[in-house]
XYZ file of C-alpha atoms in Angstrom:
586
model
C -1.952 -1.578 9.053
C 1.381 -1.224 7.610
C 4.396 -2.083 9.794
C 6.218 1.141 11.179
C 8.403 2.676 8.620
C 6.920 0.544 5.780
C 5.195 2.425 2.821
C 6.253 5.562 0.818
C 7.111 7.929 3.455
C 10.546 9.339 2.575
C 10.998 6.486 -0.091
C 12.886 8.710 -2.527
C 15.570 9.765 0.089
C 13.710 13.159 1.079
C 12.885 13.912 4.614
C 9.092 14.500 5.050
C 9.605 16.215 8.406
C 11.862 18.840 6.907
C 9.263 20.456 4.700
C 9.421 21.716 1.166
C 10.858 25.233 1.491
C 7.604 26.312 -0.425
C 5.449 29.053 1.277
C 2.676 31.715 0.045
C 3.627 35.001 -0.836
C 2.319 37.056 1.983
C 3.248 40.017 4.258
C 5.183 39.146 7.536
C 2.985 38.511 10.531
C 2.278 41.871 12.404
C 0.574 40.208 15.414
C 0.712 36.989 17.065
C -0.982 34.859 19.661
C 0.413 32.005 21.755
C -1.242 28.851 22.495
C -0.642 24.995 23.179
C -3.018 24.175 20.383
C -4.325 25.591 17.243
C -7.318 24.305 15.666
C -8.004 25.450 11.835
C -11.569 24.944 10.965
C -14.881 25.181 13.025
C -17.268 22.114 11.529
C -17.938 18.918 13.817
C -14.376 17.908 13.600
C -12.568 21.307 14.773
C -15.138 22.116 17.528
C -15.071 18.693 19.064
C -11.357 18.632 18.955
C -11.070 22.089 20.552
C -13.741 21.054 23.220
C -11.850 18.235 24.166
C -8.269 19.847 24.077
C -9.603 22.689 26.091
C -11.302 20.634 28.903
C -7.807 18.719 29.319
C -6.310 22.057 30.171
C -4.412 23.036 26.958
C -4.582 26.616 25.939
C -6.600 26.510 22.800
C -7.279 28.672 19.802
C -9.884 28.065 17.111
C -8.946 29.685 13.820
C -11.963 29.644 10.905
C -12.040 31.043 7.557
C -15.821 32.452 7.866
C -18.003 32.669 10.824
C -18.033 29.757 13.572
C -21.023 28.226 12.091
C -20.438 28.740 8.511
C -18.644 25.701 7.487
C -19.419 22.675 5.601
C -20.767 20.975 8.687
C -23.994 23.174 8.759
C -24.750 22.061 5.172
C -24.921 18.365 5.925
C -28.746 17.492 5.560
C -28.940 13.625 5.968
C -27.411 12.879 9.237
C -24.818 10.864 11.244
C -24.521 7.437 10.908
C -24.118 5.195 14.137
C -25.249 1.651 15.431
C -27.768 3.069 17.821
C -30.951 1.233 16.866
C -32.398 -2.138 18.121
C -31.061 -5.023 16.224
C -27.918 -3.090 14.592
C -24.367 -3.555 15.571
C -21.054 -1.996 14.949
C -20.141 -5.178 13.039
C -23.069 -4.489 10.643
C -21.964 -0.899 10.132
C -18.516 -1.978 9.467
C -19.628 -4.318 6.744
C -21.538 -1.770 4.878
C -18.732 0.599 5.227
C -16.128 -1.770 3.837
C -18.343 -2.698 1.043
C -18.727 0.838 -0.019
C -15.051 1.502 0.347
C -14.407 -0.796 -2.543
C -11.561 -2.701 -1.133
C -9.425 0.030 -0.038
C -10.820 1.158 3.638
C -8.230 0.402 6.523
C -10.312 -2.151 8.455
C -8.764 -1.134 11.598
C -9.588 2.570 11.270
C -13.202 1.501 10.136
C -13.580 -0.737 13.279
C -12.667 2.317 15.587
C -14.937 4.437 13.873
C -18.144 2.048 14.114
C -17.546 0.929 17.905
C -16.466 4.326 19.191
C -19.123 6.236 17.081
C -22.377 5.528 19.204
C -20.839 6.661 22.265
C -19.215 9.702 20.517
C -22.728 10.513 19.362
C -24.167 10.206 22.799
C -21.542 12.746 24.188
C -22.398 14.976 21.333
C -25.936 14.805 22.499
C -24.747 15.512 25.967
C -23.049 18.637 24.530
C -26.498 19.960 23.667
C -27.335 18.320 20.087
C -30.942 17.522 19.826
C -31.754 14.785 17.281
C -35.313 13.733 15.996
C -37.207 11.423 18.102
C -40.192 9.305 17.813
C -43.340 10.930 18.868
C -44.749 7.173 20.436
C -41.362 5.928 21.922
C -39.195 9.077 22.494
C -36.318 7.251 20.862
C -33.888 8.562 18.472
C -35.719 8.545 15.046
C -33.426 6.618 12.659
C -33.561 6.707 8.674
C -31.761 5.015 6.052
C -29.394 6.104 3.083
C -27.503 4.714 0.485
C -25.209 1.662 0.989
C -26.705 1.034 4.474
C -28.881 -2.367 5.069
C -30.442 -0.829 8.163
C -31.792 2.233 9.586
C -28.979 3.808 11.602
C -29.011 7.700 10.569
C -29.927 9.859 13.109
C -30.979 13.334 12.081
C -32.196 16.764 13.256
C -34.751 19.349 12.095
C -35.797 16.800 9.460
C -33.002 17.631 7.045
C -30.955 20.147 9.191
C -28.802 17.639 10.994
C -25.531 19.613 10.384
C -27.063 23.078 11.191
C -28.066 21.479 14.659
C -24.797 19.846 15.444
C -23.022 23.016 14.476
C -25.305 25.087 16.700
C -24.579 22.827 19.908
C -20.898 22.830 19.128
C -20.800 26.615 18.803
C -22.520 27.350 22.001
C -20.504 24.824 23.748
C -17.449 26.580 22.545
C -18.576 30.119 23.386
C -19.616 28.824 26.905
C -16.091 27.113 27.565
C -14.531 30.578 26.789
C -12.313 29.140 23.954
C -10.477 31.946 21.864
C -11.362 32.241 18.342
C -10.192 33.992 15.366
C -12.899 34.426 12.688
C -12.667 35.333 8.864
C -9.145 34.035 8.976
C -7.620 32.219 6.059
C -4.669 29.939 7.274
C -1.652 30.530 4.934
C 1.275 28.299 5.929
C 2.490 25.913 9.180
C 5.352 27.415 11.074
C 8.195 25.098 11.762
C 11.469 24.912 13.690
C 14.989 23.659 12.555
C 13.886 19.900 13.185
C 10.683 20.241 11.131
C 8.334 20.197 14.001
C 5.213 22.211 14.081
C 5.506 25.743 15.587
C 2.114 27.233 14.663
C 0.509 28.897 11.599
C 0.362 32.048 9.654
C -2.973 33.413 8.797
C -4.792 36.603 7.295
C -7.713 37.843 9.234
C -10.428 39.239 6.627
C -11.191 42.672 8.234
C -13.875 41.631 10.607
C -12.096 39.262 13.188
C -10.008 40.097 16.150
C -7.065 41.227 14.160
C -6.423 42.802 10.650
C -4.257 41.334 8.077
C -1.525 38.770 8.507
C -0.551 37.308 11.825
C 0.625 33.989 13.609
C -0.689 31.740 16.250
C 2.338 29.810 17.706
C 1.688 26.370 19.136
C 3.470 23.119 19.271
C 0.264 21.269 17.975
C -1.751 22.062 14.973
C -5.050 20.474 14.037
C -6.238 20.817 10.514
C -9.950 20.573 10.272
C -10.504 22.682 7.219
C -12.952 20.645 5.257
C -12.986 19.878 1.782
C -11.801 21.087 -1.575
C -15.132 20.856 -3.812
C -14.453 24.322 -5.172
C -11.791 22.742 -7.515
C -14.716 21.901 -9.773
C -17.386 24.059 -11.338
C -20.428 22.561 -9.669
C -20.182 21.297 -6.089
C -22.305 21.013 -2.903
C -19.565 22.556 -0.879
C -19.670 26.037 0.232
C -17.352 28.786 -1.276
C -14.729 28.466 1.499
C -14.143 24.852 0.663
C -10.778 25.518 -1.464
C -8.690 22.924 -0.353
C -6.486 25.264 1.954
C -5.617 22.509 4.566
C -4.515 20.034 2.160
C -2.223 22.568 0.209
C -0.713 23.863 3.676
C 0.064 20.360 4.537
C 1.510 19.698 1.232
C 3.878 22.774 1.378
C 4.997 21.682 4.942
C 5.862 18.253 3.623
C 2.999 16.216 4.601
C 1.865 13.371 2.750
C -1.580 12.952 1.126
C -3.466 9.798 -0.002
C -6.233 8.941 -2.357
C -7.233 12.013 -3.708
C -8.429 10.813 -6.902
C -11.378 9.634 -4.999
C -13.807 12.494 -5.336
C -17.364 11.463 -4.644
C -19.939 13.281 -6.693
C -23.198 13.220 -4.975
C -25.801 11.556 -7.194
C -28.788 13.721 -6.599
C -27.942 17.483 -6.710
C -30.798 19.953 -8.081
C -30.053 20.696 -11.544
C -29.999 24.359 -12.001
C -28.847 24.280 -15.948
C -25.542 23.290 -17.621
C -24.000 26.565 -16.731
C -24.669 26.688 -13.279
C -21.451 27.211 -11.084
C -20.442 27.263 -7.450
C -22.315 25.725 -4.597
C -25.443 23.882 -5.742
C -28.532 22.646 -3.585
C -28.199 19.322 -2.283
C -31.158 16.854 -2.278
C -30.194 14.514 0.571
C -29.870 10.610 0.276
C -32.288 10.609 2.949
C -35.058 11.612 0.575
C -34.477 8.228 -1.421
C -33.980 6.458 2.071
C -37.632 7.438 2.696
C -38.720 6.000 -0.597
C -38.114 8.577 -3.513
C -36.902 6.862 -6.682
C -35.062 7.950 -9.732
C -36.633 7.958 -13.156
C -35.645 9.463 -16.718
C -37.916 11.552 -18.633
C -40.171 8.949 -19.334
C -40.677 8.074 -15.798
C -38.636 4.665 -16.018
C -36.936 3.722 -12.932
C -33.412 2.782 -14.494
C -31.511 1.950 -11.140
C -33.674 -1.291 -10.702
C -31.637 -4.245 -11.649
C -28.227 -2.269 -11.533
C -27.642 -3.061 -7.729
C -29.669 -5.071 -5.121
C -30.294 -1.578 -3.422
C -31.507 0.092 -6.467
C -31.765 3.901 -5.530
C -30.085 3.092 -2.067
C -26.911 1.637 -3.746
C -23.509 3.261 -2.381
C -23.072 7.003 -4.221
C -20.544 5.855 -6.778
C -22.969 3.311 -8.239
C -25.891 5.359 -8.292
C -23.895 8.544 -9.868
C -22.578 6.198 -12.775
C -26.016 4.741 -13.240
C -27.169 8.429 -13.624
C -24.604 9.398 -15.673
C -24.997 6.233 -17.945
C -28.638 7.058 -18.359
C -27.834 10.656 -19.127
C -25.337 9.404 -22.064
C -27.503 6.819 -23.387
C -30.543 9.583 -23.877
C -28.423 12.842 -24.418
C -30.009 14.254 -21.338
C -28.740 16.720 -19.102
C -30.370 15.411 -15.980
C -32.456 12.769 -14.559
C -35.523 13.018 -11.901
C -35.963 12.065 -8.406
C -39.827 11.510 -7.908
C -41.213 11.811 -4.411
C -44.617 13.083 -5.354
C -46.200 10.325 -3.484
C -44.734 11.529 -0.077
C -47.405 14.273 -0.035
C -47.227 17.831 1.322
C -47.070 17.193 4.956
C -44.264 14.834 4.774
C -42.112 17.172 2.678
C -42.887 19.836 5.015
C -42.143 17.955 8.339
C -39.441 15.683 7.247
C -37.418 17.753 4.427
C -38.290 21.272 4.887
C -34.840 22.723 3.650
C -34.870 20.845 0.553
C -38.419 21.604 -0.103
C -37.652 25.383 0.291
C -34.412 25.211 -1.779
C -36.560 23.480 -4.463
C -39.308 26.050 -4.353
C -36.684 28.935 -4.420
C -35.799 27.664 -7.742
C -39.302 27.460 -9.202
C -39.623 23.425 -8.483
C -42.310 21.895 -6.323
C -41.345 18.394 -5.209
C -44.945 17.842 -3.878
C -46.398 17.995 -7.534
C -43.507 17.599 -9.674
C -40.175 15.331 -10.019
C -37.030 16.925 -9.020
C -34.587 17.514 -11.776
C -31.012 16.053 -10.589
C -27.562 15.398 -11.873
C -24.273 14.637 -9.802
C -21.912 17.212 -8.620
C -18.627 17.112 -6.738
C -19.315 16.620 -2.909
C -16.785 14.552 -0.788
C -13.106 13.964 -0.856
C -12.491 10.551 0.398
C -8.705 11.192 0.261
C -6.694 13.866 1.997
C -3.768 14.482 4.561
C -2.848 10.866 5.720
C -3.109 10.357 9.362
C -2.514 7.265 11.668
C -5.328 6.281 14.114
C -4.632 9.268 16.227
C -4.938 11.837 13.556
C -1.147 12.500 13.272
C 0.174 13.300 10.109
C 3.706 12.703 8.626
C 4.901 16.095 9.911
C 5.583 16.205 13.810
C 2.935 18.109 15.638
C 0.503 18.450 12.610
C -2.682 16.418 12.911
C -5.511 16.406 10.529
C -9.310 15.267 11.013
C -12.564 15.583 9.292
C -12.783 15.898 5.722
C -9.174 17.231 4.925
C -7.940 14.062 6.420
C -7.397 10.662 4.933
C -7.654 8.140 8.102
C -8.352 5.225 5.954
C -12.073 5.177 6.761
C -13.578 5.886 3.468
C -11.476 3.996 0.975
C -12.322 4.540 -2.447
C -15.778 5.744 -1.605
C -17.668 7.339 1.570
C -20.503 5.355 2.889
C -23.500 7.970 3.304
C -23.293 9.859 6.861
C -20.264 8.511 7.848
C -18.441 11.800 7.497
C -19.994 13.385 10.532
C -18.985 10.463 12.486
C -15.550 10.370 11.417
C -15.057 14.116 12.255
C -16.360 13.462 15.611
C -14.457 10.087 16.558
C -10.991 11.095 15.292
C -11.293 14.662 16.679
C -11.685 12.999 19.911
C -8.771 10.801 19.468
C -6.416 13.757 18.385
C -7.488 15.416 21.648
C -6.796 12.703 23.884
C -3.408 12.000 22.040
C -2.554 15.730 22.455
C -3.691 15.667 26.335
C -1.386 12.631 27.085
C 1.726 14.575 26.007
C 4.008 16.581 27.859
C 4.431 20.297 26.709
C 7.733 21.775 26.108
C 8.919 24.935 24.179
C 9.857 24.483 20.447
C 12.885 25.760 19.017
C 12.842 28.943 17.220
C 10.636 29.125 14.019
C 12.878 28.898 10.846
C 11.682 31.699 8.592
C 11.238 30.330 4.828
C 11.114 32.647 2.217
C 8.072 32.323 -0.209
C 9.463 30.648 -3.177
C 6.079 29.399 -5.042
C 4.163 31.597 -7.389
C 0.832 32.933 -6.562
C -1.975 32.463 -9.242
C -4.124 35.216 -10.270
C -7.705 35.562 -9.023
C -8.998 34.920 -12.318
C -7.274 31.307 -12.495
C -9.970 29.984 -10.015
C -12.615 29.890 -12.834
C -10.131 28.392 -15.207
C -8.851 25.685 -12.844
C -12.761 24.943 -12.278
C -13.426 24.635 -15.972
C -10.412 22.376 -16.652
C -11.205 20.131 -13.621
C -14.977 19.678 -14.559
C -14.009 18.845 -18.255
C -10.906 16.502 -17.549
C -11.510 14.844 -13.974
C -15.148 15.157 -13.184
C -17.259 12.111 -12.981
C -16.066 10.530 -16.247
C -12.209 10.168 -16.811
C -10.045 8.947 -19.328
C -6.359 8.940 -20.192
C -6.933 11.697 -22.823
C -9.135 13.913 -20.653
C -6.779 13.666 -17.623
C -3.698 14.341 -19.842
C -5.300 17.378 -21.251
C -6.164 18.547 -17.584
C -2.720 17.898 -16.373
C -1.239 19.863 -19.506
C -3.407 22.599 -18.805
C -2.939 23.014 -15.148
C 0.917 22.696 -15.669
C 0.641 25.664 -18.073
C -1.044 27.809 -15.516
C 1.819 27.031 -12.899
C 4.526 27.312 -15.438
C 3.386 30.691 -16.581
C 3.101 31.997 -13.053
C 6.524 30.557 -12.247
C 8.175 31.994 -15.057
C 6.866 35.475 -14.261
C 8.149 35.075 -10.731
C 11.682 33.557 -11.752
C 12.344 35.460 -14.835
C 10.841 38.921 -14.173
C 10.415 38.812 -10.284
C 6.618 39.110 -10.575
C 3.726 37.263 -8.952
C -0.002 37.897 -8.295
C -0.733 40.460 -5.457
C -1.011 38.695 -2.434
C -4.936 38.393 -1.287
C -7.626 36.108 -0.092
C -8.443 35.493 -3.887
C -4.957 34.724 -5.057
C -4.173 32.592 -2.096
C -7.113 30.584 -2.544
C -6.478 30.182 -6.414
C -3.038 28.921 -5.507
C -4.377 26.443 -3.131
C -7.012 25.325 -5.747
C -4.165 24.740 -8.376
C -2.108 22.888 -5.813
C -4.818 20.296 -5.050
C -5.941 20.021 -8.428
C -2.533 19.012 -9.848
C -2.408 16.482 -7.012
C -5.697 14.901 -8.077
C -5.227 14.883 -11.617
C -1.753 13.118 -11.176
C -3.021 10.432 -8.834
C -6.189 10.010 -11.111
C -3.805 9.261 -14.402
C -1.841 6.776 -12.173
C -4.916 4.829 -11.282
C -5.681 2.947 -14.458
C -8.876 1.042 -13.232
C -12.345 2.253 -12.174
C -12.920 1.845 -8.237
C -15.399 3.520 -6.052
C -16.025 7.112 -7.057
C -12.901 7.159 -9.563
C -14.454 6.009 -12.821
C -12.023 5.704 -15.828
C -13.803 5.254 -19.083
C -10.606 3.811 -20.826
C -10.232 1.310 -17.773
C -13.880 0.423 -16.828
C -13.174 -2.533 -14.546
C -11.899 -2.743 -11.139
C -8.487 -4.269 -10.932
C -7.582 -5.742 -7.757
C -4.561 -7.558 -8.851
C -2.836 -4.417 -9.816
C -4.449 -1.484 -8.058
C -5.892 -2.429 -4.819
C -3.433 -0.378 -3.154
C -3.034 3.349 -2.259
C -1.409 6.213 -3.837
C 0.598 8.661 -1.662
C 1.537 11.945 -2.941
C 3.966 14.573 -1.843
C 5.845 17.711 -2.974
C 9.359 17.237 -3.874
C 11.741 19.149 -1.561
C 14.388 19.103 -4.105
C 12.836 19.370 -7.592
C 10.647 22.439 -8.494
C 7.180 21.811 -9.222
C 7.429 18.032 -8.846
C 4.856 15.618 -7.414
C 6.024 12.303 -6.003
C 3.504 9.729 -6.474
C 4.190 6.518 -4.871
C 1.696 3.427 -4.684
C 1.909 1.358 -1.780
C 2.818 -2.388 -2.317
C -0.479 -3.643 -0.729
C -3.978 -2.688 0.226
C -2.868 -2.018 3.794
C -2.890 1.595 4.690
C 0.319 3.037 4.916
C 1.747 3.690 8.220
C 2.804 7.192 9.435
C 6.690 7.225 9.156
C 8.161 6.928 12.665
C 10.676 9.799 12.316
C 7.419 11.806 12.082
C 5.528 10.998 15.005
C 4.414 13.901 16.885
C 6.414 15.359 19.804
C 5.400 18.295 21.605
C 8.284 18.736 23.817
C 11.920 19.429 23.186
C-alpha cells in the first residue's frame, strides 16, 4: 500500500474533503429521518453492512432504489468464490485473483479477501443462506469458473445463487427490524462545514414510506449502490444500475479509480444487433461444467489461445470471441452444451434454461448464440481496507467501490465475496468509533445542469460505439466530444437562460450516467495500452513500464466541467488521504 499522504489525493491543491459544490437540481427535502448510519443499496454488500451495524447498536437505515430484493445481487448466477474445498487454500485463491487482475490488484486487499472470505461465507450461511450440497457427502458442492484453477465456487439453486443470498439477507434485515426506505433514488451527500458526511438526500418514487424528496441525517454513509452497466446499450445489469453512487461520490469530492476497466461478460445471450437494456446472462459456470465455445462451423476457437481455453479469465475469453467475430464478420459466437443432456440442464441451470427457451432457443438441442455485453465495473469509488473513501464519513463497498481487489479485471465470482468481506470491515470500523453530533449541514445550491431523459439513450449509443469492448484513440475521442457536447448544451441552457431539465428520476439518472461516462472515457483515453478488460486496438500490448499504475479521477472544485485525472507513480494502490480519515465525532 502507499504510504499515508502519498498518491494523488488533493495533488493539485484542492481539498478533497470540502466537496465540489456541485449538486443535482432537486426540490428541498420535505421530510427527514435521523440515524447513525445510512446504507444506500440492498445487495449483498449493503444488507451485510446494515445487519452488522445494527448488531453493534448503531441506528441503521437502509435506502434502496427499488425493492429490497431487487438489486444486482439477485441476478448473480454463478456463485461466490472462497477456499472452502479440500486441498484449496487462500494462497491459491490469491494467486488466481492476482493473475486475473493483470498486474493492478492490491495484494494486501486481495489477501484480506481470500483469508477472511471463507469465514464470511460461513457467517452468511449462519444468517440463513442455503448453498447446494452433495447428495453423497452433504458437503457444499463447488464448481469452477474462468480463471480459477480449482473448484471453489459455492452455488445455490443450481444457477440462482444471488437470489438465494438476497432472500436470506432480506429476511434477516426484516427480522432485525432495521428501518428501510424502498423505491428511493439517492441524490446527493449532505456535508457539514468541514466536509464531513452528514447524511444523504433522496427521492422516494411514490411507493415507499415517504413521498418526494427527503433526507436521512447520519454521520456515516455507506454506498453500496452497485454498478453502472446501464451506461452501455447492452448489459447484464438491471435498469437501476445507473452509476448513482459513483456520481454522488464525485459530486461530494471523492476520488474514483480504475473506471476504465469495465468487464464485458463473454457469454451473454445474443438477442439481435439492436437489442438494448438488460440482456440474459449465460453464467460462466456453464463453461465450468464443460460447455465450449464454437463458431458457426463448430470450431473451438479458444483452444490454443490460453492454457485454460474457455475457462481463461473473462477479458481473454471476451477478446477471443470478438476477434473471431471480426475475422468472420459474425455478430455472435455459440456456446455448445448439448452434451449436458436435459436432466443436467434442468437441475443445474434451470434459470438459464428458462431464459433461453423464452427467447426460442433450446440449449438441450442447439448451441446458444452469445456475444460479450457490459457486465461489471472493476473500478469505482476508491477506498482503503476499511471501506473509507476520501470524504470523511463516506464509505463504499461492493461494485460501487474500488478496493484494489480486482485490478484490471475481476476474477469470476469474487464480486459477491468482496461485497461480503468489505461490508463486514466497514461495519466493524463504524462500530469502533464514538459518535458525536455533526455540525450544521451546509446547504449547497444546485450548480450542475440536468440532462433531459432522452439523453440516456444517446449516452448509451455513444459509449457502446466509442468505449465498448474495442477502443481506440479515434473512437474514444469521438465519444469524449459527443459526451462533452451533451454537457455543454445543458450547461449553456442553464447559465445563459436559467433553464435545466425538469427534476425527476429520469433526468437524475441521465445526469448520473453522463457523469460516469465522462470519467470512464477520460480514463480510457489516458491509458494507452491494453490491460485486463481495457482493450485499445491502437495500443494492443500491455505496457508495464509506463502503465502499471492506477488512474485516479475527481471533479475539479475550481474549474467547471473539469475532470482531474492523475496517474499514480507506481502500481501501489493509492492510500486514502489522511485528512480524509473518517471521524464520526466532532
